[in-house]
């Protein structure tokens, strides 16, 4: 009687260049213990330089790979139809110069943008009017209002991106983390939908027939 | 005369209606209120926050359209300025967030791990840019 094994592919994983990808790296398995141990160490694919930054391992190719090795296994598959392997190119340490450049680019850009914004919405007039509204005196440069305003500007941004009340709400992700997650998901979806286009390629995933790959 | 006055009232009302609904749409699209609710865990007070936004908008428009002058001590402008700045800061943060700037930039230069450094660059730029604007730029 064939062994029934349940398999769930991960949506996305990361791996190093030149690394071997084993079944345990791309999927969760559930079934009879003895069977699982050997199955998990089935080698699916070896990453090479040709793969560049992403490889899509699709379900059918993985199944074929398993079945050639273990013909008696009855696999029940749940979850995603492919796994996107993101290849971490050996982390070049970001040069401090680069970091300083980007930092100042953002810094100057943000400063310019806020000044443009202030001019655009006539913020000075609003501040003068607001100052008169509160104190009754007209002032060309209501700095007592404007300096706290400037500090508040930064505080508001930090507040929005969290890190102030972090301890109290640490189980909830900050908007930035959610945004990063969505971006990552979008990339994975794009790659898995475009790279393993089954209508235009043979059944074999392109990574197994290197000749047809780019 | 009565007809003209009525017509003016009608125009004013419809103009206010359009601007008001646009204002609310803008505030809700940026998601500042949900963010504040999430930070402070005050889901129950949402109604109160709505009222705060509406009364703020109404008082703000009355104050800009009519020449009202209070007689409070100068010191009162400090918290007002701080709150105004925080609100604009949250607007700015929500905008960059909506525009997906940070995730793309961080990935491009391979800095996903310390993205807060980039955020801090923008925060510092906003604060110093704003201070520069008020203290030096406007006097030219």
Coordinates of C-alpha atoms in Angstrom, one line a residue:
Chain A
X1 CA 0.0 0.0 0.0
X2 CA 1.4 3.4 -1.0
X3 CA 2.5 5.8 1.7
X4 CA 0.4 8.9 2.0
X5 CA 2.5 12.0 2.6
X6 CA 1.2 15.5 2.9
X7 CA 3.3 18.3 1.5
X8 CA 3.0 22.0 1.6
X9 CA 5.4 24.2 -0.4
X10 CA 6.7 27.4 1.1
X11 CA 5.8 30.5 -0.8
X12 CA 9.3 31.9 -0.8
X13 CA 12.7 31.0 0.7
X14 CA 16.1 32.4 0.5
X15 CA 19.3 30.6 -0.3
X16 CA 23.0 31.2 -0.9
X17 CA 24.6 31.0 -4.3
X18 CA 25.9 27.5 -5.0
X19 CA 23.8 25.9 -2.4
X20 CA 21.9 22.7 -2.8
X21 CA 18.2 22.9 -2.4
X22 CA 16.7 19.9 -0.6
X23 CA 13.1 19.1 -0.3
X24 CA 13.1 20.1 3.4
X25 CA 14.1 23.6 2.3
X26 CA 11.1 24.2 0.1
X27 CA 8.3 22.2 1.8
X28 CA 6.7 21.1 5.0
X29 CA 6.0 17.4 5.1
X30 CA 3.8 15.3 7.2
X31 CA 3.5 11.5 7.2
X32 CA 5.2 8.4 8.4
X33 CA 8.4 9.3 10.2
X34 CA 10.8 6.8 8.6
X35 CA 9.7 7.7 5.2
X36 CA 10.0 11.5 5.9
X37 CA 13.6 11.4 7.0
X38 CA 14.9 10.2 3.7
X39 CA 12.4 12.2 1.7
X40 CA 13.4 15.4 3.3
X41 CA 17.0 15.0 2.2
X42 CA 16.1 14.5 -1.4
X43 CA 18.1 17.0 -3.5
X44 CA 16.0 19.0 -5.9
X45 CA 18.3 21.5 -7.4
X46 CA 21.7 23.1 -7.2
X47 CA 21.9 26.8 -7.5
X48 CA 24.4 28.1 -10.0
X49 CA 25.5 31.4 -11.2
X50 CA 23.2 31.2 -14.1
X51 CA 20.2 31.4 -11.9
X52 CA 21.0 35.1 -11.1
X53 CA 18.7 36.3 -8.4
X54 CA 15.6 34.1 -8.4
X55 CA 14.6 30.6 -9.2
X56 CA 11.1 29.2 -9.4
X57 CA 10.7 25.6 -8.3
X58 CA 7.3 24.6 -9.5
X59 CA 5.2 21.9 -8.0
X60 CA 5.0 19.5 -10.9
X61 CA 8.8 19.4 -11.3
X62 CA 9.2 18.8 -7.6
X63 CA 6.7 16.0 -7.8
X64 CA 8.4 14.4 -10.7
X65 CA 11.7 14.6 -8.9
X66 CA 10.2 12.9 -5.9
X67 CA 8.4 10.2 -7.9
X68 CA 11.6 9.2 -9.8
X69 CA 13.2 8.6 -6.5
X70 CA 10.3 7.2 -4.6
X71 CA 7.6 5.9 -7.0
X72 CA 5.5 4.4 -4.2
X73 CA 4.8 7.6 -2.4
X74 CA 1.3 9.1 -2.6
X75 CA 1.7 12.8 -2.2
X76 CA -1.1 15.0 -1.1
X77 CA -0.2 18.6 -1.9
X78 CA -1.7 21.6 -0.2
X79 CA -0.8 25.3 -0.5
X80 CA 1.2 27.2 -3.1
X81 CA 2.0 25.8 -6.5
X82 CA 5.6 27.0 -6.6
X83 CA 8.3 28.2 -4.4
X84 CA 10.3 31.2 -5.3
X85 CA 13.9 30.9 -4.2
X86 CA 15.6 34.2 -3.7
X87 CA 19.3 33.9 -4.0
X88 CA 21.2 36.0 -1.6
X89 CA 24.2 37.3 -3.5
X90 CA 27.1 37.3 -1.0
X91 CA 26.4 40.4 0.9
X92 CA 28.8 43.0 -0.2
X93 CA 29.2 45.2 2.8
X94 CA 27.5 48.4 1.9
X95 CA 30.3 50.9 1.5
X96 CA 30.0 53.7 4.1
X97 CA 30.4 56.2 1.3
X98 CA 27.3 54.8 -0.5
X99 CA 25.4 55.0 2.7
X100 CA 26.4 58.5 3.3
X101 CA 25.5 59.4 -0.2
X102 CA 22.0 57.9 0.0
X103 CA 21.5 59.4 3.5
X104 CA 22.3 62.9 2.3
X105 CA 20.3 62.4 -0.8
X106 CA 17.2 61.6 1.3
X107 CA 18.1 64.3 3.9
X108 CA 18.4 67.2 1.4
X109 CA 15.5 65.9 -0.6
X110 CA 13.3 65.7 2.4
X111 CA 14.3 69.2 3.5
X112 CA 13.6 70.6 0.0
X113 CA 10.3 68.8 -0.2
X114 CA 9.0 70.2 3.1
X115 CA 10.1 73.7 2.1
X116 CA 8.3 73.4 -1.2
X117 CA 5.3 72.1 0.6
X118 CA 5.2 75.0 3.0
X119 CA 5.5 77.5 0.1
X120 CA 2.9 75.6 -1.8
X121 CA 0.2 75.7 0.9
X122 CA 1.2 79.2 2.1
X123 CA 2.1 77.7 5.5
X124 CA 3.8 81.0 6.7
X125 CA 0.5 82.9 6.3
X126 CA -1.3 80.2 8.1
X127 CA 1.1 80.3 10.9
X128 CA 0.9 84.0 11.1
X129 CA -2.8 83.9 11.2
X130 CA -2.8 81.0 13.7
X131 CA -0.5 83.0 15.9
X132 CA -2.8 86.0 15.8
X133 CA -5.8 83.8 16.4
X134 CA -4.3 82.6 19.7
X135 CA -2.4 85.6 21.0
X136 CA -4.1 88.5 19.3
X137 CA -0.8 90.0 18.1
X138 CA 0.4 89.9 14.5
X139 CA 3.9 88.7 14.0
X140 CA 6.0 88.4 10.9
X141 CA 7.9 85.4 12.2
X142 CA 5.9 83.5 14.8
X143 CA 8.9 81.3 15.8
X144 CA 7.3 80.3 19.1
X145 CA 4.7 78.4 17.0
X146 CA 7.0 77.4 14.2
X147 CA 9.9 75.8 16.1
X148 CA 7.6 73.4 18.0
X149 CA 5.9 72.8 14.6
X150 CA 9.2 71.7 13.1
X151 CA 10.0 69.3 15.9
X152 CA 6.5 67.9 15.8
X153 CA 7.0 67.3 12.1
X154 CA 9.7 64.8 12.9
X155 CA 7.9 63.3 15.9
X156 CA 4.8 62.7 13.8
X157 CA 6.8 60.8 11.2
X158 CA 8.5 58.6 13.9
X159 CA 5.1 58.1 15.6
X160 CA 3.6 56.9 12.3
X161 CA 6.5 54.5 11.7
X162 CA 6.2 53.3 15.3
X163 CA 9.3 52.5 17.4
X164 CA 8.0 54.7 20.2
X165 CA 5.3 52.5 21.6
X166 CA 7.0 49.4 20.2
X167 CA 7.0 47.4 23.4
X168 CA 3.3 47.8 23.9
X169 CA 2.2 46.6 20.5
X170 CA 5.1 44.4 19.4
X171 CA 2.8 41.7 18.1
X172 CA 1.4 44.1 15.5
X173 CA 3.7 45.0 12.6
X174 CA 4.4 48.6 11.8
X175 CA 3.1 50.0 8.4
X176 CA 6.6 49.9 7.1
X177 CA 7.0 46.2 7.9
X178 CA 3.7 45.5 6.2
X179 CA 4.7 47.5 3.2
X180 CA 8.0 45.6 3.0
X181 CA 6.1 42.3 3.2
X182 CA 3.7 43.4 0.4
X183 CA 6.5 44.4 -1.8
X184 CA 8.3 41.1 -1.3
X185 CA 5.1 39.2 -2.0
X186 CA 4.5 41.2 -5.2
X187 CA 8.0 40.3 -6.4
X188 CA 7.5 36.7 -5.6
X189 CA 4.1 36.6 -7.4
X190 CA 5.5 38.4 -10.4
X191 CA 8.4 36.0 -10.7
X192 CA 6.5 32.9 -10.2
X193 CA 3.8 34.0 -12.7
X194 CA 6.3 35.0 -15.4
X195 CA 9.1 32.6 -15.0
X196 CA 7.2 29.3 -14.9
X197 CA 4.8 30.2 -17.7
X198 CA 3.6 26.8 -18.6
X199 CA 1.9 27.7 -21.9
X200 CA 5.1 28.9 -23.5
X201 CA 7.6 26.4 -22.1
X202 CA 7.9 22.7 -22.0
X203 CA 6.6 20.9 -18.9
X204 CA 10.0 20.8 -17.5
X205 CA 10.8 23.8 -15.4
X206 CA 13.5 25.7 -17.3
X207 CA 16.0 25.2 -14.5
X208 CA 16.2 21.5 -15.3
X209 CA 16.9 22.0 -18.9
X210 CA 19.7 24.5 -18.8
X211 CA 20.0 24.5 -22.6
X212 CA 16.7 26.3 -23.0
X213 CA 17.3 28.8 -20.3
X214 CA 18.7 32.2 -21.0
Chain B
X1 CA -32.3 90.4 -2.7
X2 CA -33.8 87.4 -0.9
X3 CA -33.3 85.3 -4.0
X4 CA -29.7 86.4 -4.3
X5 CA -29.0 85.7 -0.6
X6 CA -30.6 82.3 -0.9
X7 CA -28.6 81.5 -4.0
X8 CA -25.4 82.5 -2.1
X9 CA -26.3 80.3 0.8
X10 CA -26.9 77.4 -1.7
X11 CA -23.5 77.9 -3.4
X12 CA -21.7 78.2 -0.1
X13 CA -23.4 75.1 1.2
X14 CA -22.6 73.0 -1.8
X15 CA -19.0 74.2 -2.0
X16 CA -18.5 73.3 1.6
X17 CA -20.1 69.9 1.1
X18 CA -17.7 69.1 -1.7
X19 CA -14.6 70.3 0.1
X20 CA -15.7 68.6 3.3
X21 CA -16.2 65.3 1.7
X22 CA -12.9 65.6 -0.1
X23 CA -11.2 66.4 3.1
X24 CA -12.6 63.3 4.9
X25 CA -11.7 61.1 1.9
X26 CA -8.1 62.4 2.0
X27 CA -7.8 61.8 5.7
X28 CA -9.2 58.3 5.4
X29 CA -7.1 57.3 2.4
X30 CA -3.9 58.1 4.3
X31 CA -5.0 56.0 7.3
X32 CA -3.6 58.3 10.0
X33 CA -6.6 57.7 12.3
X34 CA -6.4 53.9 12.2
X35 CA -2.7 54.2 12.8
X36 CA -3.2 56.4 15.9
X37 CA -5.9 54.0 17.1
X38 CA -3.6 51.1 16.7
X39 CA -0.8 52.8 18.5
X40 CA -2.9 53.9 21.5
X41 CA -5.2 50.9 21.5
X42 CA -8.3 53.1 21.7
X43 CA -10.6 51.4 19.2
X44 CA -13.6 52.4 21.3
X45 CA -12.9 56.1 20.9
X46 CA -13.1 56.2 17.1
X47 CA -16.4 58.2 17.3
X48 CA -14.7 60.8 19.4
X49 CA -11.9 61.0 16.9
X50 CA -14.4 61.6 14.1
X51 CA -15.8 64.4 16.2
X52 CA -12.4 65.9 16.8
X53 CA -11.6 66.0 13.1
X54 CA -14.9 67.5 12.2
X55 CA -14.9 70.2 14.9
X56 CA -11.2 70.9 14.0
X57 CA -12.1 71.4 10.4
X58 CA -15.1 73.6 11.2
X59 CA -13.2 75.8 13.7
X60 CA -10.3 76.0 11.3
X61 CA -12.5 77.2 8.4
X62 CA -14.3 79.7 10.6
X63 CA -10.9 81.0 11.9
X64 CA -9.5 81.5 8.4
X65 CA -12.6 83.1 6.9
X66 CA -13.3 85.5 9.7
X67 CA -10.9 87.7 11.6
X68 CA -11.0 86.2 15.0
X69 CA -8.4 87.1 17.6
X70 CA -7.9 85.5 20.9
X71 CA -5.9 86.9 23.8
X72 CA -4.0 84.0 25.2
X73 CA -0.4 84.2 26.3
X74 CA 2.2 83.4 23.7
X75 CA 3.1 80.2 25.5
X76 CA -0.1 78.6 24.2
X77 CA 1.3 78.6 20.7
X78 CA 3.9 75.9 21.6
X79 CA 1.5 73.0 22.0
X80 CA -0.5 74.1 19.1
X81 CA 2.6 74.3 16.9
X82 CA 3.8 70.9 18.2
X83 CA 0.4 69.2 17.4
X84 CA 0.2 70.9 14.0
X85 CA 3.7 69.7 13.2
X86 CA 3.0 66.1 14.4
X87 CA -0.1 66.0 12.2
X88 CA 1.7 67.2 9.1
X89 CA 4.6 64.8 9.9
X90 CA 2.1 61.9 10.0
X91 CA 0.7 63.1 6.7
X92 CA 4.1 63.1 5.2
X93 CA 5.0 59.7 6.6
X94 CA 1.7 58.3 5.4
X95 CA 2.3 59.7 1.9
X96 CA 5.8 58.2 1.6
X97 CA 4.4 55.0 2.9
X98 CA 1.5 55.0 0.4
X99 CA 3.9 55.7 -2.4
X100 CA 5.9 52.7 -1.4
X101 CA 9.1 54.6 -1.4
X102 CA 11.0 52.9 1.4
X103 CA 10.6 49.3 0.4
X104 CA 11.8 49.9 -3.1
X105 CA 14.7 52.1 -2.1
X106 CA 15.8 49.8 0.7
X107 CA 15.8 46.8 -1.7
X108 CA 17.7 48.7 -4.4
X109 CA 20.6 49.6 -2.2
X110 CA 20.4 46.3 -0.2
X111 CA 19.5 47.9 3.2
X112 CA 16.4 46.0 4.2
X113 CA 17.8 45.3 7.6
X114 CA 18.4 48.8 8.7
X115 CA 15.6 50.7 6.9
X116 CA 15.2 52.9 9.9
X117 CA 18.4 54.6 9.0
X118 CA 16.8 55.8 5.8
X119 CA 13.7 56.8 7.7
X120 CA 15.8 58.8 10.1
X121 CA 17.5 60.6 7.1
X122 CA 14.1 61.8 6.0
X123 CA 12.9 62.7 9.5
X124 CA 16.1 64.7 10.1
X125 CA 15.7 66.4 6.7
X126 CA 12.1 67.4 7.4
X127 CA 13.0 68.9 10.8
X128 CA 16.0 70.8 9.7
X129 CA 14.5 71.8 6.4
X130 CA 11.5 73.2 8.2
X131 CA 13.6 75.0 10.8
X132 CA 15.8 76.5 8.1
X133 CA 12.7 77.6 6.2
X134 CA 11.2 79.4 9.2
X135 CA 14.3 80.9 10.7
X136 CA 16.4 81.9 7.6
X137 CA 14.6 81.3 4.3
X138 CA 11.5 83.4 5.0
X139 CA 13.5 86.5 6.0
X140 CA 15.1 86.8 2.6

